[in-house]
Tab-separated table of C-alpha atoms and ligand atoms in Angstrom:
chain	number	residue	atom	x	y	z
A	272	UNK	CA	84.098	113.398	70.146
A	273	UNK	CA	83.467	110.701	72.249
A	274	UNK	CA	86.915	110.955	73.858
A	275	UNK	CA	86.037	114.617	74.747
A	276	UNK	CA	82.939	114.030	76.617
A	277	UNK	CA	83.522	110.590	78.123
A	278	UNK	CA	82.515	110.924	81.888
A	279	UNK	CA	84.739	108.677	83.526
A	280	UNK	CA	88.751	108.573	83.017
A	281	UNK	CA	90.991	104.991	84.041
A	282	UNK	CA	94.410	106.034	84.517
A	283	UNK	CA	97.086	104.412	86.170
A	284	UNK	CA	97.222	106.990	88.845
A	285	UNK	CA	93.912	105.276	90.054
A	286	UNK	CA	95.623	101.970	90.052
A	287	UNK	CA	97.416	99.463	92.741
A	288	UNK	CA	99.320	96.610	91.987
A	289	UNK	CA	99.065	93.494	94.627
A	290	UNK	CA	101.955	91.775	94.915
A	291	UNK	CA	103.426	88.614	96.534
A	292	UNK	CA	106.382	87.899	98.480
A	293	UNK	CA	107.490	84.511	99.511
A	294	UNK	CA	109.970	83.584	101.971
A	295	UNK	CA	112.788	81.280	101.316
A	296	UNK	CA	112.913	80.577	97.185
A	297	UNK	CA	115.347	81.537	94.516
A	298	UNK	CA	113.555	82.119	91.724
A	299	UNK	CA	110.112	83.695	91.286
A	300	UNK	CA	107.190	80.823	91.180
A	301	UNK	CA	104.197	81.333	88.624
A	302	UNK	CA	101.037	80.850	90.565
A	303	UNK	CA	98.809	78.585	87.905
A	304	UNK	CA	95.362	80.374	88.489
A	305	UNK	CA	96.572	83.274	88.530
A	306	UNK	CA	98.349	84.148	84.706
A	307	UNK	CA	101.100	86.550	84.459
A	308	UNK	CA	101.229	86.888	88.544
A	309	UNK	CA	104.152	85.482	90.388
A	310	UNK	CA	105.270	85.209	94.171
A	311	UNK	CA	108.334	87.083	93.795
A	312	UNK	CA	111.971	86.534	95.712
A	313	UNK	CA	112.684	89.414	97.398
A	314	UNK	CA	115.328	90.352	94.736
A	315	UNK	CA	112.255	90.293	92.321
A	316	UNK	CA	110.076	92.320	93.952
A	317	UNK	CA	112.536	94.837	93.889
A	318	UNK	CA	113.319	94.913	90.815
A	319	UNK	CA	109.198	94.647	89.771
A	320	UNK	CA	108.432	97.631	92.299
A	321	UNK	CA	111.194	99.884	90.664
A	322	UNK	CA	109.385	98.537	86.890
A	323	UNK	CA	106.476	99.930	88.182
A	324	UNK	CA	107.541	103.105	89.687
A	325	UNK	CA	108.906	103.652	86.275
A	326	UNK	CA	105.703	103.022	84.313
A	327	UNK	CA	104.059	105.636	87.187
A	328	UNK	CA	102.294	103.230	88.996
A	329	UNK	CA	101.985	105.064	92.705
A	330	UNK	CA	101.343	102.253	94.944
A	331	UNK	CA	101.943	98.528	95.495
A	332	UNK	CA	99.980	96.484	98.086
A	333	UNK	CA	101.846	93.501	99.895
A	334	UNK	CA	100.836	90.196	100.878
A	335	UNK	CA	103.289	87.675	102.321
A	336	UNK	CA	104.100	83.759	102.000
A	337	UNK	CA	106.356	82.262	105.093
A	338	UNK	CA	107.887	79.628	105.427
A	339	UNK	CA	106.628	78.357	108.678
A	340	UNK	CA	102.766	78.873	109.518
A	341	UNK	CA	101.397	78.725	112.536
A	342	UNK	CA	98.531	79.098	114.983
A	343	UNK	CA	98.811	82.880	115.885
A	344	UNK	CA	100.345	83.368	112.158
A	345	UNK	CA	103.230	84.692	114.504
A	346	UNK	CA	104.997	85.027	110.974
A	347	UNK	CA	102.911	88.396	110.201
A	348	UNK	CA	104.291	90.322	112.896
A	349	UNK	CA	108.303	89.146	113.635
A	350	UNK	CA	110.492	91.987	112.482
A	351	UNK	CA	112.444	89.354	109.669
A	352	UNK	CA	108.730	87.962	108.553
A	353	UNK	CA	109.042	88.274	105.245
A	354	UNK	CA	106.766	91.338	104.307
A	355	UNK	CA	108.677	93.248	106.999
A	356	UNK	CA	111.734	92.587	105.148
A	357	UNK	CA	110.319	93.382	102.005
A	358	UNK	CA	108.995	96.664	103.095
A	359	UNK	CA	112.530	97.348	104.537
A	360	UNK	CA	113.879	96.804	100.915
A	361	UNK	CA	111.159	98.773	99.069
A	362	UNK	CA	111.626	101.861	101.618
A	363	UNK	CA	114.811	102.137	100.938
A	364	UNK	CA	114.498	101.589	96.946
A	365	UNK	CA	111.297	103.407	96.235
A	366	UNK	CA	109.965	104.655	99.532
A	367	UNK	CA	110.217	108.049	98.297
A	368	UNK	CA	108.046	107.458	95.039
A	369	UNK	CA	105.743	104.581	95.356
A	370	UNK	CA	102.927	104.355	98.052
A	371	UNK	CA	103.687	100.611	100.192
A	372	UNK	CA	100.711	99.848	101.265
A	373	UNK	CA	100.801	96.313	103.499
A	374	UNK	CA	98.267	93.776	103.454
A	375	UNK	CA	97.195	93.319	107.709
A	376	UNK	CA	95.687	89.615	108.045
A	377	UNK	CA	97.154	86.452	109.522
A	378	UNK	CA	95.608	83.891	107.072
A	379	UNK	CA	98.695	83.473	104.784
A	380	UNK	CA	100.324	82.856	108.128
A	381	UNK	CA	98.217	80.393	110.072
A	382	UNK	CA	98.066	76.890	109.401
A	383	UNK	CA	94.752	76.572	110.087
A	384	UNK	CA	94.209	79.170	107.319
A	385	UNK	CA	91.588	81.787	108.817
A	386	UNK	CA	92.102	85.346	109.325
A	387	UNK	CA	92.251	85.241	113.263
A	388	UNK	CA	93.048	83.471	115.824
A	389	UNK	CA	91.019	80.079	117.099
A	390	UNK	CA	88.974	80.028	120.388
A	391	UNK	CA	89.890	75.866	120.037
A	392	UNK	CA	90.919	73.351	117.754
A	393	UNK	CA	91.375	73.515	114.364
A	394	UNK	CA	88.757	71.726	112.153
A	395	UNK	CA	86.451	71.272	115.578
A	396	UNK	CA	82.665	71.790	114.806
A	397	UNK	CA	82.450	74.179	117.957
A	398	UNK	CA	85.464	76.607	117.036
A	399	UNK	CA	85.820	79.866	116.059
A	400	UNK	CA	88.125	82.529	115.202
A	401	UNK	CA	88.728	84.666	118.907
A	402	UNK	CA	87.150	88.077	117.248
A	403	UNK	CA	89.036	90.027	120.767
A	404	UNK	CA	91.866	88.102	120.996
A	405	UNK	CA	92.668	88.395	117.144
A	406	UNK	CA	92.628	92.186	117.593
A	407	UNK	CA	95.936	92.187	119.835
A	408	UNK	CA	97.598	90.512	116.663
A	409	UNK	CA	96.287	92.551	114.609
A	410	UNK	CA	97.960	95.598	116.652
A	411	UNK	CA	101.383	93.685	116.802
A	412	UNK	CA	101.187	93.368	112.627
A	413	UNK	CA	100.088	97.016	112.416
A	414	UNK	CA	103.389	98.282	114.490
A	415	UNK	CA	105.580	95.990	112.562
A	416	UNK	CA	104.286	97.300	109.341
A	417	UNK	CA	104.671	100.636	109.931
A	418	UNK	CA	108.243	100.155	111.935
A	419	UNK	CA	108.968	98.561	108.688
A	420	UNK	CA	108.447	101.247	106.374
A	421	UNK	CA	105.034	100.561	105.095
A	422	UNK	CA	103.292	103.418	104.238
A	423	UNK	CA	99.323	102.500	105.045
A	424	UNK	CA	98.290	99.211	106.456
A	425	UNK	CA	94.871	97.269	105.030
A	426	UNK	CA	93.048	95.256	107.818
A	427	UNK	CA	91.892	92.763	105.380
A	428	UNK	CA	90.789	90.164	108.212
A	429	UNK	CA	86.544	91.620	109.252
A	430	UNK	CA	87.145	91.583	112.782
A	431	UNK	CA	85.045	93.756	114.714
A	432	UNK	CA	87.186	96.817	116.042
A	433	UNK	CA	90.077	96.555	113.951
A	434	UNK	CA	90.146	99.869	112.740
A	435	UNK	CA	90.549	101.418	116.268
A	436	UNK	CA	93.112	98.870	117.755
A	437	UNK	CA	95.112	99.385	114.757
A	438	UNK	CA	95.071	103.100	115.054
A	439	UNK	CA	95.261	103.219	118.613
A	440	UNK	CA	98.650	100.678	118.343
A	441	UNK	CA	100.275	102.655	115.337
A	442	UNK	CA	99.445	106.081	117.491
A	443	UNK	CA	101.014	104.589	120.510
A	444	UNK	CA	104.204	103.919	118.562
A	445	UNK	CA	104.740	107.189	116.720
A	446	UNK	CA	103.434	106.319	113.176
A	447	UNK	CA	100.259	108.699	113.387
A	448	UNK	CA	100.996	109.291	109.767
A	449	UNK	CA	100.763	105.696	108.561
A	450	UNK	CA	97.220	105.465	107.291
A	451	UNK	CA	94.380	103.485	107.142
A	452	UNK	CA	93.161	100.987	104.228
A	453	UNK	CA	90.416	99.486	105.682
A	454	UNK	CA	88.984	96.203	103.907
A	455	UNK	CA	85.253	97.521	105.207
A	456	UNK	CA	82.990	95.583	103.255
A	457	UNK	CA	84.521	92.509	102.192
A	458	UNK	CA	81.848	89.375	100.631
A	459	UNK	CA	82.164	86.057	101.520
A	460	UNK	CA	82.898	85.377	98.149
A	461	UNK	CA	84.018	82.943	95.988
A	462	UNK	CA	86.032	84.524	93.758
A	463	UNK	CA	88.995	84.565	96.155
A	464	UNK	CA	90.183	81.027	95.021
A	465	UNK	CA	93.040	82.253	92.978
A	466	UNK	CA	94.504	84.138	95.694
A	467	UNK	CA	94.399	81.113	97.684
A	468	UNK	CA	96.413	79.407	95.224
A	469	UNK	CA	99.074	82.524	95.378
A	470	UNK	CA	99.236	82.664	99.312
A	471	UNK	CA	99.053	78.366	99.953
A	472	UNK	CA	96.096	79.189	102.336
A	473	UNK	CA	93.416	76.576	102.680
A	474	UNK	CA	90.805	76.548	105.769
A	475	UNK	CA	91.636	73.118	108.122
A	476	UNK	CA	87.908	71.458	107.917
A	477	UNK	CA	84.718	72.324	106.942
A	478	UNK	CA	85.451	75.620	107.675
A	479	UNK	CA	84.305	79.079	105.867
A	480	UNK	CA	85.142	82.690	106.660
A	481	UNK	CA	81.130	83.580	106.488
A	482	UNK	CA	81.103	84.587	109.940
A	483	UNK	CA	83.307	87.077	109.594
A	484	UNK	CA	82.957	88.094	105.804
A	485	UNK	CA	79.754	89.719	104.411
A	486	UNK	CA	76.840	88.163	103.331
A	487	UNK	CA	76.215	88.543	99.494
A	488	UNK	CA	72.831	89.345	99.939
A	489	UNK	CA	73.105	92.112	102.406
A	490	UNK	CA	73.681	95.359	101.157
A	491	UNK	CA	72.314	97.587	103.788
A	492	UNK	CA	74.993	95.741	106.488
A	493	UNK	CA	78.091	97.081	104.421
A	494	UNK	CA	77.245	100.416	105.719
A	495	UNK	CA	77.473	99.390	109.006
A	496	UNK	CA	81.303	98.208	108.490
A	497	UNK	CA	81.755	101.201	106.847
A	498	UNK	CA	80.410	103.599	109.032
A	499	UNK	CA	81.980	101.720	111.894
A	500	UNK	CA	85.548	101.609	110.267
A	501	UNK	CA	85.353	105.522	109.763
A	502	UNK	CA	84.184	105.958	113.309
A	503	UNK	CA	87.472	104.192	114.251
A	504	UNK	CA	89.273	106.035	112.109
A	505	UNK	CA	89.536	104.336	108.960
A	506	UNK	CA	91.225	107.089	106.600
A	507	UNK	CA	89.833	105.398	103.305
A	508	UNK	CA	87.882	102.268	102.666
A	509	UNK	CA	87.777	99.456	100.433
A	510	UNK	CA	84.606	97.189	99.048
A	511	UNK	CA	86.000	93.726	97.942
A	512	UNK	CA	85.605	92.299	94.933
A	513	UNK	CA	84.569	94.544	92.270
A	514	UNK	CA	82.086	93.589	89.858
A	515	UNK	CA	79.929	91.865	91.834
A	516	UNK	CA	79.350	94.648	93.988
A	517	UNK	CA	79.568	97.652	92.001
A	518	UNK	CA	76.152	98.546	93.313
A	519	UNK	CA	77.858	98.686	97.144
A	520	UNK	CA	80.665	101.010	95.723
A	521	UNK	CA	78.181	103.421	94.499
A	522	UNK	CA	76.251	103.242	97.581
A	523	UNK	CA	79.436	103.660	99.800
A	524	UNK	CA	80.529	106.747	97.453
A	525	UNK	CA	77.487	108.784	97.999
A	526	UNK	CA	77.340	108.580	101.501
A	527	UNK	CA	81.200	108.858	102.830
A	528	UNK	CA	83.631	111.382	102.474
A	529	UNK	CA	87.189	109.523	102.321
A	530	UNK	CA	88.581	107.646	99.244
A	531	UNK	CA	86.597	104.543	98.173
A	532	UNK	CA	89.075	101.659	96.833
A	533	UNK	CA	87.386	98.861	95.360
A	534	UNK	CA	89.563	95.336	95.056
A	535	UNK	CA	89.225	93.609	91.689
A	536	UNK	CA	89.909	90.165	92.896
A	537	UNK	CA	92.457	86.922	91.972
A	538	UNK	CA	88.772	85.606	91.101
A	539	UNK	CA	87.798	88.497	88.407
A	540	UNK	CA	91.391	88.939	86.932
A	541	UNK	CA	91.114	84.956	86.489
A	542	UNK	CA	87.879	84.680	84.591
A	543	UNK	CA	89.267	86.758	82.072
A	544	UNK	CA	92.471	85.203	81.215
A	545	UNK	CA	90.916	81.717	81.156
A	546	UNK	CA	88.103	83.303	78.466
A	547	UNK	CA	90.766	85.192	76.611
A	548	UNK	CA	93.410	82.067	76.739
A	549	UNK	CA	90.182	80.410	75.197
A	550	UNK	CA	89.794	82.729	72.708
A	551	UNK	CA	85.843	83.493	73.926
A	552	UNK	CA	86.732	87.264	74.722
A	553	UNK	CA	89.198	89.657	73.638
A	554	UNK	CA	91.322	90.399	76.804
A	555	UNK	CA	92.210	94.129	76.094
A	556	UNK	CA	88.424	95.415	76.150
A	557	UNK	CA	86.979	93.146	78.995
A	558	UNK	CA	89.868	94.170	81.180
A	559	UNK	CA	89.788	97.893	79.979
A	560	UNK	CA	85.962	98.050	80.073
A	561	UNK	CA	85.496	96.250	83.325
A	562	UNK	CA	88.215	98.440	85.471
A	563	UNK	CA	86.289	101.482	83.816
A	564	UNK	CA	83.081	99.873	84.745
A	565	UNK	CA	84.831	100.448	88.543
A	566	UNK	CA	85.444	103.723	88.314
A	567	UNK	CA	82.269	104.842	86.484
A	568	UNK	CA	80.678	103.078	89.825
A	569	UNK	CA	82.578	105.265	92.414
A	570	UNK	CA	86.145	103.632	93.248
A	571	UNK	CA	88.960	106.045	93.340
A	572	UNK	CA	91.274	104.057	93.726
A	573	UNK	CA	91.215	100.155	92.317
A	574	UNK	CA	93.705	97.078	93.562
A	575	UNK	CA	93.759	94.623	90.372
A	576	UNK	CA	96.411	92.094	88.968
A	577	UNK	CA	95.728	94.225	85.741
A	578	UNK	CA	98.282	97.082	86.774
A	579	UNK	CA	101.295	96.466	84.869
A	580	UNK	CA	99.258	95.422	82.000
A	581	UNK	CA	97.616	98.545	82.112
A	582	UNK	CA	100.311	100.815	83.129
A	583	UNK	CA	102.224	99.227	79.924
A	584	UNK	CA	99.388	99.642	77.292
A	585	UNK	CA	99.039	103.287	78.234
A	586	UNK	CA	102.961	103.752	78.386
A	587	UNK	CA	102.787	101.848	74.728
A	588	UNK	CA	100.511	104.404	73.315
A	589	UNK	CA	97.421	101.989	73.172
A	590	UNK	CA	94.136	103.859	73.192
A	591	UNK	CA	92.377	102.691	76.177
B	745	LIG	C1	92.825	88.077	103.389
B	745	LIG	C2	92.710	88.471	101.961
B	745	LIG	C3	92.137	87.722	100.932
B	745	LIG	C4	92.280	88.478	99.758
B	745	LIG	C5	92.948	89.653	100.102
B	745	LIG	N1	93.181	89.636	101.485
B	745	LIG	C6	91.577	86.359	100.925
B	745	LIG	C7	90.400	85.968	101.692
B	745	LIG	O1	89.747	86.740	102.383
B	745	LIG	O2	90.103	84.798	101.610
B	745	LIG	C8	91.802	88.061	98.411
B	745	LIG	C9	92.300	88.846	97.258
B	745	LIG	C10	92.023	88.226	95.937
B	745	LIG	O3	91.263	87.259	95.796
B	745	LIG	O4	92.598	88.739	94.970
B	745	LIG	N2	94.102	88.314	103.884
């Protein structure tokens, strides 16, 4: 009975699977924060992709690791960085069946670490990420993503404008089907650490992403991004992380239109694993209950580490 008038379903339908690409290894590295989650060869995320497709996962979200950083994070938009030639590979393997969504930031490939470029130097009290002149970046990524085979691009990066450069840029270049993931309201938030870990990123200084990110206590300001991100033509939009803010994803669901994605975080995923490696939870139910928990709220769609795990309990049979 409780089955047949439960209110809120978790498939895997509803779920995204980040994954990691790194440039330049042989083997797939574990990333220690971050249990279960690799940065995969490109050979291996081939061959987890096609896994996926085959447990009926319908989309996979890409974030990249070069080799060489720099200070444009020139590495994001060259047509051999290594997320272009991963989306090459998974076009060709599973373009036809999975959804490749792409990751659009430069702070895995800066080596000052932040998510645009600097108006000066690195670590300097009086710098600051160049909001305008990030946005031309941004546009080169966009086109390189798309040329590339990826399917939507996700401004992950807060800049003001994004949304329109980006669509302006992919329009310009004959991918006016390539859509829109826009990061809208994204928290200054701690729980990123893990992902950190995944990507080698770490900010040159004292430095912070709080004047781009959201304020945690603001909750009235992530309708501004998101209103401003539609108005640019954002075709769906994200609120990042999850739990924290399940109060924004409601909020965001009852007054827009498009999709709502919500992004459980390296951060979340971690906290549970450590508690359940501990023996302090049981790992099944948290995870289960929490991703529920963000789809009772309002996310249709949910990017968590938790996908394969997911897609193979329900593929095993386990009641969920
Ligand atoms: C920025 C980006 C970040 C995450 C996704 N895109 C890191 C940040 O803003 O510091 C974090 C995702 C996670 O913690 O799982 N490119």
């Amino acid at each position: 009975m409780r089955d047949l008038v439960a209110e809120t379903q978790l498939d895997v339908r509803h779920l995204v699977a980040p994954l990691f690409v790194r440039e330049g290894i042989s083997e797939p590295q574990p990333i220690e924060s971050l249990p279960g989650v690799v940065q995969h060869t490109r050979d291996s995320l081939r061959e987890e992709v096609r896994q996926l497709a085959d447990l009926g996962v319908r989309a996979v979200i890409l974030f990249g690791v070069p080799c060489i950083k720099d200070s444009i994070g020139s590495g994001a938009f060259d047509p051999e960085g290594i997320v272009q030639v991963a989306l090459r590979d998974l076009a060709a393997d599973v373009g036809d069946r999975v959804v490749l969504m792409a990751d659009l930031c430069v702070d895995e490939y800066t080596d000052h670490g932040h998510c645009g470029v600097l108006d000066g130097p690195a670590g300097h009290p009086d710098t600051s990420v160049d909001n305008d002149a990030t946005l031309d970046v941004y546009a080169r990524i966009a086109v390189a993503q798309a040329d590339a085979g990826a399917h939507v691009v996700a401004p992950s990066g807060m800049m003001d404008g994004q949304v329109g450069v980006i669509r302006a840029a992919l329009d310009a270049a004959g991918h006016q089907q390539v859509a829109i993931l826009a990061y809208s309201a994204k928290y200054a938030s701690g729980l990123y650490g893990p992902f950190r870990d995944a990507v080698d990123c770490s900010i040159v200084g004292e430095g912070d992403r709080k004047a781009y990110q959201q304020d945690w206590r603001n909750a009235r300001e992530a309708m501004v991004e998101v209103e401003a991100d539609l108005a640019q033509g954002a075709d769906m939009v994200m609120v990042k992380p999850a739990l924290s803010y399940l109060d924004i994803i409601a909020a965001v669901k009852a007054r827009v239109d498009v999709p709502v994605a919500a992004y459980h975080v390296s951060g979340e995923y971690a906290m549970i694993k450590a508690a359940a490696a501990n023996g302090w939870i049981d790992h099944d139910a948290v995870a289960t209950e929490q991703l529920t928990a963000i789809r009772r709220a309002g996310a249709d769609l949910i990017l968590t580490y938790f996908t394969r795990w997911f897609a193979e309990s329900v593929a095993a049979g386990k009641s969920t």
